[in-house]
Amino acid sequence: MRILLATRNPHKAREIREILQFPQLDVLTIPEFPSPLPEVVEDGHTFEENAIKKALTLALASHLWTLADDSGIEVEALGGEPGVASAHYAGEHGNDAANNALLLQKLGPNSNRRARFRCILALSSPHGRCQYVEGQCSGMIAPTPRGQNGFGYDPLFIPDGHTRTFGEMSAGEKNALSHRFRALQAARTKWAALFAQPNPSDWPTGR
Ligand code: IMP
């Protein structure tokens, strides 16, 4: 079965490929698709809205099954910020250093440093019918950024049960704990029957 991965972010594409590894799945990213695909504006108020919008728009445009993720970090003491604004919290899209600095500045000396990464994965059939699953990873915000690995808020995030940030972990270590890994595991369980089919035209009917 062929699936379009609705991302241009090479870090995410690598993580998803490393984790998915279904032998039957042929995973294609947007730059690998042979013709131009529409740019999807992520203007939803929730991760679910954004993931579904991306999956559905690109599935209808590509005529392929399309898997889209929307993810980000929610900090408890900031009322869930940055949430859907994670990628552009400090203004410029994808400026990780500025986003991390703003988060630390807003949190200040607050003793509640609880946070969670959330990942919604939406899968749309070529006809635009969507389902989604979720994965979460809870932890704490470190006092200062630590580590060179990963991307985004990885240098600030210490997952529960650990002392190092995601930025200090290898890709393999992070992948085994991450919100994306948990969402992909949920996807694997929920959509196993579908993924086993060579060329399904739509979601299985019944039940
Ligand atoms: P998206 O590309 O709209 O899903 O934006 C997600 C944003 O959330 C990214 O740009 C990062 O800032 C942050 N984010 C999502 N997943 C991760 C992760 O695994 N590590 C660090 N930051 C992440």
PDB file of C-alpha atoms and ligand atoms in Angstrom:
ATOM      1  CA  MET A   1       0.000   0.000   0.000  1.00  0.00           C
ATOM      2  CA  ARG A   2       1.254   3.437  -0.965  1.00  0.00           C
ATOM      3  CA  ILE A   3       0.948   6.320   1.499  1.00  0.00           C
ATOM      4  CA  LEU A   4       1.758  10.006   1.101  1.00  0.00           C
ATOM      5  CA  LEU A   5       3.299  11.531   4.205  1.00  0.00           C
ATOM      6  CA  ALA A   6       1.949  15.075   4.424  1.00  0.00           C
ATOM      7  CA  THR A   7       5.101  16.736   5.676  1.00  0.00           C
ATOM      8  CA  ARG A   8       7.958  18.787   4.310  1.00  0.00           C
ATOM      9  CA  ASN A   9       9.822  18.551   7.626  1.00  0.00           C
ATOM     10  CA  PRO A  10      12.707  16.115   7.004  1.00  0.00           C
ATOM     11  CA  HIS A  11      13.166  15.458  10.770  1.00  0.00           C
ATOM     12  CA  LYS A  12       9.563  14.333  11.118  1.00  0.00           C
ATOM     13  CA  ALA A  13       9.667  12.301   7.894  1.00  0.00           C
ATOM     14  CA  ARG A  14      12.791  10.470   9.133  1.00  0.00           C
ATOM     15  CA  GLU A  15      11.238   9.756  12.537  1.00  0.00           C
ATOM     16  CA  ILE A  16       7.977   8.527  11.025  1.00  0.00           C
ATOM     17  CA  ARG A  17       9.816   6.289   8.524  1.00  0.00           C
ATOM     18  CA  GLU A  18      12.064   4.888  11.276  1.00  0.00           C
ATOM     19  CA  ILE A  19       9.069   4.069  13.436  1.00  0.00           C
ATOM     20  CA  LEU A  20       6.502   2.957  10.824  1.00  0.00           C
ATOM     21  CA  GLN A  21       8.493   0.218   9.119  1.00  0.00           C
ATOM     22  CA  PHE A  22       5.551  -1.772   7.846  1.00  0.00           C
ATOM     23  CA  PRO A  23       7.077  -4.016   5.177  1.00  0.00           C
ATOM     24  CA  GLN A  24       3.996  -3.599   2.955  1.00  0.00           C
ATOM     25  CA  LEU A  25       4.010   0.215   3.127  1.00  0.00           C
ATOM     26  CA  ASP A  26       5.552   2.379   0.447  1.00  0.00           C
ATOM     27  CA  VAL A  27       5.923   5.782   2.117  1.00  0.00           C
ATOM     28  CA  LEU A  28       6.299   8.887  -0.055  1.00  0.00           C
ATOM     29  CA  THR A  29       6.894  12.460   1.165  1.00  0.00           C
ATOM     30  CA  ILE A  30       5.595  15.689  -0.425  1.00  0.00           C
ATOM     31  CA  PRO A  31       8.911  16.526  -2.185  1.00  0.00           C
ATOM     32  CA  GLU A  32       8.956  12.984  -3.626  1.00  0.00           C
ATOM     33  CA  PHE A  33       5.463  13.340  -5.153  1.00  0.00           C
ATOM     34  CA  PRO A  34       5.817  13.857  -8.940  1.00  0.00           C
ATOM     35  CA  SER A  35       3.627  16.984  -9.250  1.00  0.00           C
ATOM     36  CA  PRO A  36       3.123  20.103  -7.085  1.00  0.00           C
ATOM     37  CA  LEU A  37       0.727  19.714  -4.155  1.00  0.00           C
ATOM     38  CA  PRO A  38      -1.240  22.501  -2.466  1.00  0.00           C
ATOM     39  CA  GLU A  39       0.251  24.338   0.507  1.00  0.00           C
ATOM     40  CA  VAL A  40      -2.080  23.735   3.478  1.00  0.00           C
ATOM     41  CA  VAL A  41      -2.548  26.609   5.930  1.00  0.00           C
ATOM     42  CA  GLU A  42      -2.554  25.252   9.494  1.00  0.00           C
ATOM     43  CA  ASP A  43      -5.176  27.605  10.907  1.00  0.00           C
ATOM     44  CA  GLY A  44      -7.075  25.148  13.125  1.00  0.00           C
ATOM     45  CA  HIS A  45      -7.615  25.742  16.832  1.00  0.00           C
ATOM     46  CA  THR A  46      -6.671  22.164  17.708  1.00  0.00           C
ATOM     47  CA  PHE A  47      -4.057  19.610  16.635  1.00  0.00           C
ATOM     48  CA  GLU A  48      -6.940  17.404  15.433  1.00  0.00           C
ATOM     49  CA  GLU A  49      -8.349  20.099  13.108  1.00  0.00           C
ATOM     50  CA  ASN A  50      -4.935  20.771  11.549  1.00  0.00           C
ATOM     51  CA  ALA A  51      -4.026  17.106  11.048  1.00  0.00           C
ATOM     52  CA  ILE A  52      -7.389  16.292   9.454  1.00  0.00           C
ATOM     53  CA  LYS A  53      -7.252  19.355   7.181  1.00  0.00           C
ATOM     54  CA  LYS A  54      -3.760  18.419   5.940  1.00  0.00           C
ATOM     55  CA  ALA A  55      -4.572  14.735   5.395  1.00  0.00           C
ATOM     56  CA  LEU A  56      -7.838  15.424   3.617  1.00  0.00           C
ATOM     57  CA  THR A  57      -6.594  18.240   1.357  1.00  0.00           C
ATOM     58  CA  LEU A  58      -3.516  16.333   0.201  1.00  0.00           C
ATOM     59  CA  ALA A  59      -5.369  13.024  -0.232  1.00  0.00           C
ATOM     60  CA  LEU A  60      -7.907  14.669  -2.524  1.00  0.00           C
ATOM     61  CA  ALA A  61      -5.121  16.410  -4.475  1.00  0.00           C
ATOM     62  CA  SER A  62      -2.799  13.385  -4.764  1.00  0.00           C
ATOM     63  CA  HIS A  63      -5.435  10.610  -5.005  1.00  0.00           C
ATOM     64  CA  LEU A  64      -3.287   8.699  -2.493  1.00  0.00           C
ATOM     65  CA  TRP A  65      -3.913   7.550   1.049  1.00  0.00           C
ATOM     66  CA  THR A  66      -2.391  10.401   3.077  1.00  0.00           C
ATOM     67  CA  LEU A  67      -1.031  10.443   6.611  1.00  0.00           C
ATOM     68  CA  ALA A  68      -0.690  13.861   8.251  1.00  0.00           C
ATOM     69  CA  ASP A  69       0.625  14.724  11.669  1.00  0.00           C
ATOM     70  CA  ASP A  70       0.111  17.774  13.761  1.00  0.00           C
ATOM     71  CA  SER A  71       2.054  18.030  16.936  1.00  0.00           C
ATOM     72  CA  GLY A  72       3.378  20.406  19.499  1.00  0.00           C
ATOM     73  CA  ILE A  73       4.031  21.004  23.145  1.00  0.00           C
ATOM     74  CA  GLU A  74       1.574  22.087  25.855  1.00  0.00           C
ATOM     75  CA  VAL A  75       2.936  23.645  29.041  1.00  0.00           C
ATOM     76  CA  GLU A  76       0.605  23.295  32.037  1.00  0.00           C
ATOM     77  CA  ALA A  77       1.548  26.568  33.792  1.00  0.00           C
ATOM     78  CA  LEU A  78       1.012  28.469  30.513  1.00  0.00           C
ATOM     79  CA  GLY A  79      -2.548  27.163  30.102  1.00  0.00           C
ATOM     80  CA  GLY A  80      -1.499  24.770  27.328  1.00  0.00           C
ATOM     81  CA  GLU A  81       0.648  27.258  25.357  1.00  0.00           C
ATOM     82  CA  PRO A  82       2.281  27.105  22.893  1.00  0.00           C
ATOM     83  CA  GLY A  83      -0.019  24.272  21.650  1.00  0.00           C
ATOM     84  CA  VAL A  84      -1.003  24.706  17.999  1.00  0.00           C
ATOM     85  CA  ALA A  85       1.346  27.735  17.857  1.00  0.00           C
ATOM     86  CA  SER A  86       4.387  25.570  18.739  1.00  0.00           C
ATOM     87  CA  ALA A  87       6.145  25.993  15.379  1.00  0.00           C
ATOM     88  CA  HIS A  88       5.776  29.821  15.337  1.00  0.00           C
ATOM     89  CA  TYR A  89       5.458  30.714  19.037  1.00  0.00           C
ATOM     90  CA  ALA A  90       7.998  33.556  18.819  1.00  0.00           C
ATOM     91  CA  GLY A  91       6.738  34.792  15.421  1.00  0.00           C
ATOM     92  CA  GLU A  92       8.951  33.325  12.729  1.00  0.00           C
ATOM     93  CA  HIS A  93       7.973  29.780  11.646  1.00  0.00           C
ATOM     94  CA  GLY A  94      10.496  27.167  12.731  1.00  0.00           C
ATOM     95  CA  ASN A  95      12.848  29.456  14.698  1.00  0.00           C
ATOM     96  CA  ASP A  96      13.562  26.842  17.373  1.00  0.00           C
ATOM     97  CA  ALA A  97      16.020  28.945  19.402  1.00  0.00           C
ATOM     98  CA  ALA A  98      13.591  31.898  19.597  1.00  0.00           C
ATOM     99  CA  ASN A  99      10.648  29.601  20.451  1.00  0.00           C
ATOM    100  CA  ASN A 100      12.625  27.934  23.242  1.00  0.00           C
ATOM    101  CA  ALA A 101      13.797  31.293  24.612  1.00  0.00           C
ATOM    102  CA  LEU A 102      10.227  32.673  24.665  1.00  0.00           C
ATOM    103  CA  LEU A 103       8.892  29.581  26.409  1.00  0.00           C
ATOM    104  CA  LEU A 104      11.576  29.840  29.122  1.00  0.00           C
ATOM    105  CA  GLN A 105      10.937  33.578  29.488  1.00  0.00           C
ATOM    106  CA  LYS A 106       7.152  33.107  29.878  1.00  0.00           C
ATOM    107  CA  LEU A 107       7.594  30.268  32.342  1.00  0.00           C
ATOM    108  CA  GLY A 108      10.169  32.206  34.389  1.00  0.00           C
ATOM    109  CA  PRO A 109      10.938  30.714  37.806  1.00  0.00           C
ATOM    110  CA  ASN A 110       7.538  28.941  37.955  1.00  0.00           C
ATOM    111  CA  SER A 111       7.934  25.747  39.963  1.00  0.00           C
ATOM    112  CA  ASN A 112       5.261  23.941  37.897  1.00  0.00           C
ATOM    113  CA  ARG A 113       7.289  22.828  34.877  1.00  0.00           C
ATOM    114  CA  ARG A 114       4.895  20.069  33.723  1.00  0.00           C
ATOM    115  CA  ALA A 115       4.499  19.785  29.964  1.00  0.00           C
ATOM    116  CA  ARG A 116       3.438  17.268  27.367  1.00  0.00           C
ATOM    117  CA  PHE A 117       4.092  16.705  23.716  1.00  0.00           C
ATOM    118  CA  ARG A 118       0.997  15.688  21.739  1.00  0.00           C
ATOM    119  CA  CYS A 119       0.829  14.191  18.276  1.00  0.00           C
ATOM    120  CA  ILE A 120      -2.309  13.612  16.235  1.00  0.00           C
ATOM    121  CA  LEU A 121      -1.991  11.413  13.164  1.00  0.00           C
ATOM    122  CA  ALA A 122      -4.821  11.633  10.666  1.00  0.00           C
ATOM    123  CA  LEU A 123      -5.165   9.168   7.808  1.00  0.00           C
ATOM    124  CA  SER A 124      -7.363  10.059   4.857  1.00  0.00           C
ATOM    125  CA  SER A 125      -8.470   7.722   2.108  1.00  0.00           C
ATOM    126  CA  PRO A 126      -8.029   8.991  -1.473  1.00  0.00           C
ATOM    127  CA  HIS A 127     -11.755   9.863  -1.295  1.00  0.00           C
ATOM    128  CA  GLY A 128     -11.251  12.177   1.691  1.00  0.00           C
ATOM    129  CA  ARG A 129     -12.566  10.010   4.511  1.00  0.00           C
ATOM    130  CA  CYS A 130     -10.454  10.519   7.665  1.00  0.00           C
ATOM    131  CA  GLN A 131      -9.715   8.771  10.917  1.00  0.00           C
ATOM    132  CA  TYR A 132      -7.193   9.842  13.543  1.00  0.00           C
ATOM    133  CA  VAL A 133      -5.190   8.571  16.525  1.00  0.00           C
ATOM    134  CA  GLU A 134      -3.236  10.359  19.271  1.00  0.00           C
ATOM    135  CA  GLY A 135       0.017   9.872  21.171  1.00  0.00           C
ATOM    136  CA  GLN A 136       1.306  11.853  24.166  1.00  0.00           C
ATOM    137  CA  CYS A 137       4.575  12.089  26.053  1.00  0.00           C
ATOM    138  CA  SER A 138       4.599  13.840  29.442  1.00  0.00           C
ATOM    139  CA  GLY A 139       7.550  15.424  31.209  1.00  0.00           C
ATOM    140  CA  MET A 140       9.139  18.621  32.525  1.00  0.00           C
ATOM    141  CA  ILE A 141      10.648  21.789  31.060  1.00  0.00           C
ATOM    142  CA  ALA A 142      14.381  22.048  31.838  1.00  0.00           C
ATOM    143  CA  PRO A 143      15.734  25.329  33.315  1.00  0.00           C
ATOM    144  CA  THR A 144      17.960  25.891  30.230  1.00  0.00           C
ATOM    145  CA  PRO A 145      18.249  24.210  26.788  1.00  0.00           C
ATOM    146  CA  ARG A 146      20.463  21.097  26.800  1.00  0.00           C
ATOM    147  CA  GLY A 147      21.697  18.890  23.943  1.00  0.00           C
ATOM    148  CA  GLN A 148      22.221  19.195  20.198  1.00  0.00           C
ATOM    149  CA  ASN A 149      19.995  16.372  18.914  1.00  0.00           C
ATOM    150  CA  GLY A 150      16.470  16.406  17.523  1.00  0.00           C
ATOM    151  CA  PHE A 151      14.590  19.615  16.723  1.00  0.00           C
ATOM    152  CA  GLY A 152      12.055  22.095  18.095  1.00  0.00           C
ATOM    153  CA  TYR A 153      11.619  21.959  21.859  1.00  0.00           C
ATOM    154  CA  ASP A 154      13.758  18.805  22.277  1.00  0.00           C
ATOM    155  CA  PRO A 155      16.543  20.641  24.209  1.00  0.00           C
ATOM    156  CA  LEU A 156      13.968  21.789  26.818  1.00  0.00           C
ATOM    157  CA  PHE A 157      11.985  18.602  27.331  1.00  0.00           C
ATOM    158  CA  ILE A 158      12.841  15.988  29.968  1.00  0.00           C
ATOM    159  CA  PRO A 159      10.484  13.014  29.567  1.00  0.00           C
ATOM    160  CA  ASP A 160       9.075  11.447  32.762  1.00  0.00           C
ATOM    161  CA  GLY A 161      11.388   8.837  34.278  1.00  0.00           C
ATOM    162  CA  HIS A 162      14.502  10.420  32.720  1.00  0.00           C
ATOM    163  CA  THR A 163      17.047  13.106  33.654  1.00  0.00           C
ATOM    164  CA  ARG A 164      18.261  14.004  30.148  1.00  0.00           C
ATOM    165  CA  THR A 165      16.378  16.153  27.636  1.00  0.00           C
ATOM    166  CA  PHE A 166      15.255  14.761  24.254  1.00  0.00           C
ATOM    167  CA  GLY A 167      18.047  16.955  22.837  1.00  0.00           C
ATOM    168  CA  GLU A 168      20.595  14.911  24.791  1.00  0.00           C
ATOM    169  CA  MET A 169      19.188  11.552  23.633  1.00  0.00           C
ATOM    170  CA  SER A 170      19.970   9.603  20.486  1.00  0.00           C
ATOM    171  CA  ALA A 171      17.251   9.405  17.813  1.00  0.00           C
ATOM    172  CA  GLY A 172      16.627   5.793  18.824  1.00  0.00           C
ATOM    173  CA  GLU A 173      16.160   6.661  22.496  1.00  0.00           C
ATOM    174  CA  LYS A 174      13.787   9.525  21.711  1.00  0.00           C
ATOM    175  CA  ASN A 175      11.820   7.508  19.152  1.00  0.00           C
ATOM    176  CA  ALA A 176      11.090   4.821  21.732  1.00  0.00           C
ATOM    177  CA  LEU A 177       9.424   7.380  24.052  1.00  0.00           C
ATOM    178  CA  SER A 178       8.026  10.095  21.857  1.00  0.00           C
ATOM    179  CA  HIS A 179       4.455  11.259  21.310  1.00  0.00           C
ATOM    180  CA  ARG A 180       4.939  10.480  17.591  1.00  0.00           C
ATOM    181  CA  PHE A 181       6.051   6.925  18.396  1.00  0.00           C
ATOM    182  CA  ARG A 182       2.990   6.442  20.604  1.00  0.00           C
ATOM    183  CA  ALA A 183       0.676   7.833  17.926  1.00  0.00           C
ATOM    184  CA  LEU A 184       2.289   5.561  15.326  1.00  0.00           C
ATOM    185  CA  GLN A 185       1.828   2.575  17.616  1.00  0.00           C
ATOM    186  CA  ALA A 186      -1.840   3.503  17.997  1.00  0.00           C
ATOM    187  CA  ALA A 187      -2.013   3.805  14.196  1.00  0.00           C
ATOM    188  CA  ARG A 188      -0.416   0.399  13.778  1.00  0.00           C
ATOM    189  CA  THR A 189      -2.994  -1.169  16.093  1.00  0.00           C
ATOM    190  CA  LYS A 190      -6.021   0.691  14.765  1.00  0.00           C
ATOM    191  CA  TRP A 191      -5.220   0.380  11.060  1.00  0.00           C
ATOM    192  CA  ALA A 192      -3.410  -2.998  10.931  1.00  0.00           C
ATOM    193  CA  ALA A 193      -6.060  -4.634   8.739  1.00  0.00           C
ATOM    194  CA  LEU A 194      -5.973  -1.727   6.293  1.00  0.00           C
ATOM    195  CA  PHE A 195      -2.144  -1.596   6.083  1.00  0.00           C
ATOM    196  CA  ALA A 196      -2.047  -5.315   5.270  1.00  0.00           C
ATOM    197  CA  GLN A 197      -4.038  -4.772   2.053  1.00  0.00           C
ATOM    198  CA  PRO A 198      -2.009  -4.229  -1.129  1.00  0.00           C
ATOM    199  CA  ASN A 199      -4.145  -1.486  -2.673  1.00  0.00           C
ATOM    200  CA  PRO A 200      -7.274  -0.580  -0.686  1.00  0.00           C
ATOM    201  CA  SER A 201      -9.572   1.918  -2.420  1.00  0.00           C
ATOM    202  CA  ASP A 202     -11.242   3.121   0.794  1.00  0.00           C
ATOM    203  CA  TRP A 203     -11.741   2.243   4.464  1.00  0.00           C
ATOM    204  CA  PRO A 204     -13.022  -1.268   5.044  1.00  0.00           C
ATOM    205  CA  THR A 205     -16.800  -1.266   5.470  1.00  0.00           C
ATOM    206  CA  GLY A 206     -18.741  -2.838   8.342  1.00  0.00           C
ATOM    207  CA  ARG A 207     -18.221  -2.734  12.100  1.00  0.00           C
TER     208      ARG A 207
HETATM  209  P1  IMP B   1       3.848  21.127  13.125  1.00  0.00           P
HETATM  210  O1  IMP B   1       4.921  20.944  12.130  1.00  0.00           O
HETATM  211  O2  IMP B   1       2.788  22.072  12.773  1.00  0.00           O
HETATM  212  O3  IMP B   1       3.317  19.818  13.670  1.00  0.00           O
HETATM  213  O4  IMP B   1       4.558  21.893  14.323  1.00  0.00           O
HETATM  214  C1  IMP B   1       5.050  21.197  15.325  1.00  0.00           C
HETATM  215  C2  IMP B   1       5.983  22.065  16.118  1.00  0.00           C
HETATM  216  O5  IMP B   1       5.911  21.553  17.452  1.00  0.00           O
HETATM  217  C3  IMP B   1       7.441  21.893  15.664  1.00  0.00           C
HETATM  218  O6  IMP B   1       7.856  22.922  14.822  1.00  0.00           O
HETATM  219  C4  IMP B   1       8.176  21.915  16.983  1.00  0.00           C
HETATM  220  O7  IMP B   1       8.410  23.225  17.399  1.00  0.00           O
HETATM  221  C5  IMP B   1       7.183  21.285  17.945  1.00  0.00           C
HETATM  222  N1  IMP B   1       7.382  19.805  17.983  1.00  0.00           N
HETATM  223  C6  IMP B   1       6.577  18.828  17.501  1.00  0.00           C
HETATM  224  N2  IMP B   1       7.103  17.606  17.704  1.00  0.00           N
HETATM  225  C7  IMP B   1       8.286  17.830  18.328  1.00  0.00           C
HETATM  226  C8  IMP B   1       9.315  16.947  18.789  1.00  0.00           C
HETATM  227  O8  IMP B   1       9.282  15.716  18.660  1.00  0.00           O
HETATM  228  N3  IMP B   1      10.356  17.557  19.370  1.00  0.00           N
HETATM  229  C9  IMP B   1      10.457  18.900  19.532  1.00  0.00           C
HETATM  230  N4  IMP B   1       9.551  19.749  19.111  1.00  0.00           N
HETATM  231  C10 IMP B   1       8.455  19.227  18.510  1.00  0.00           C
END
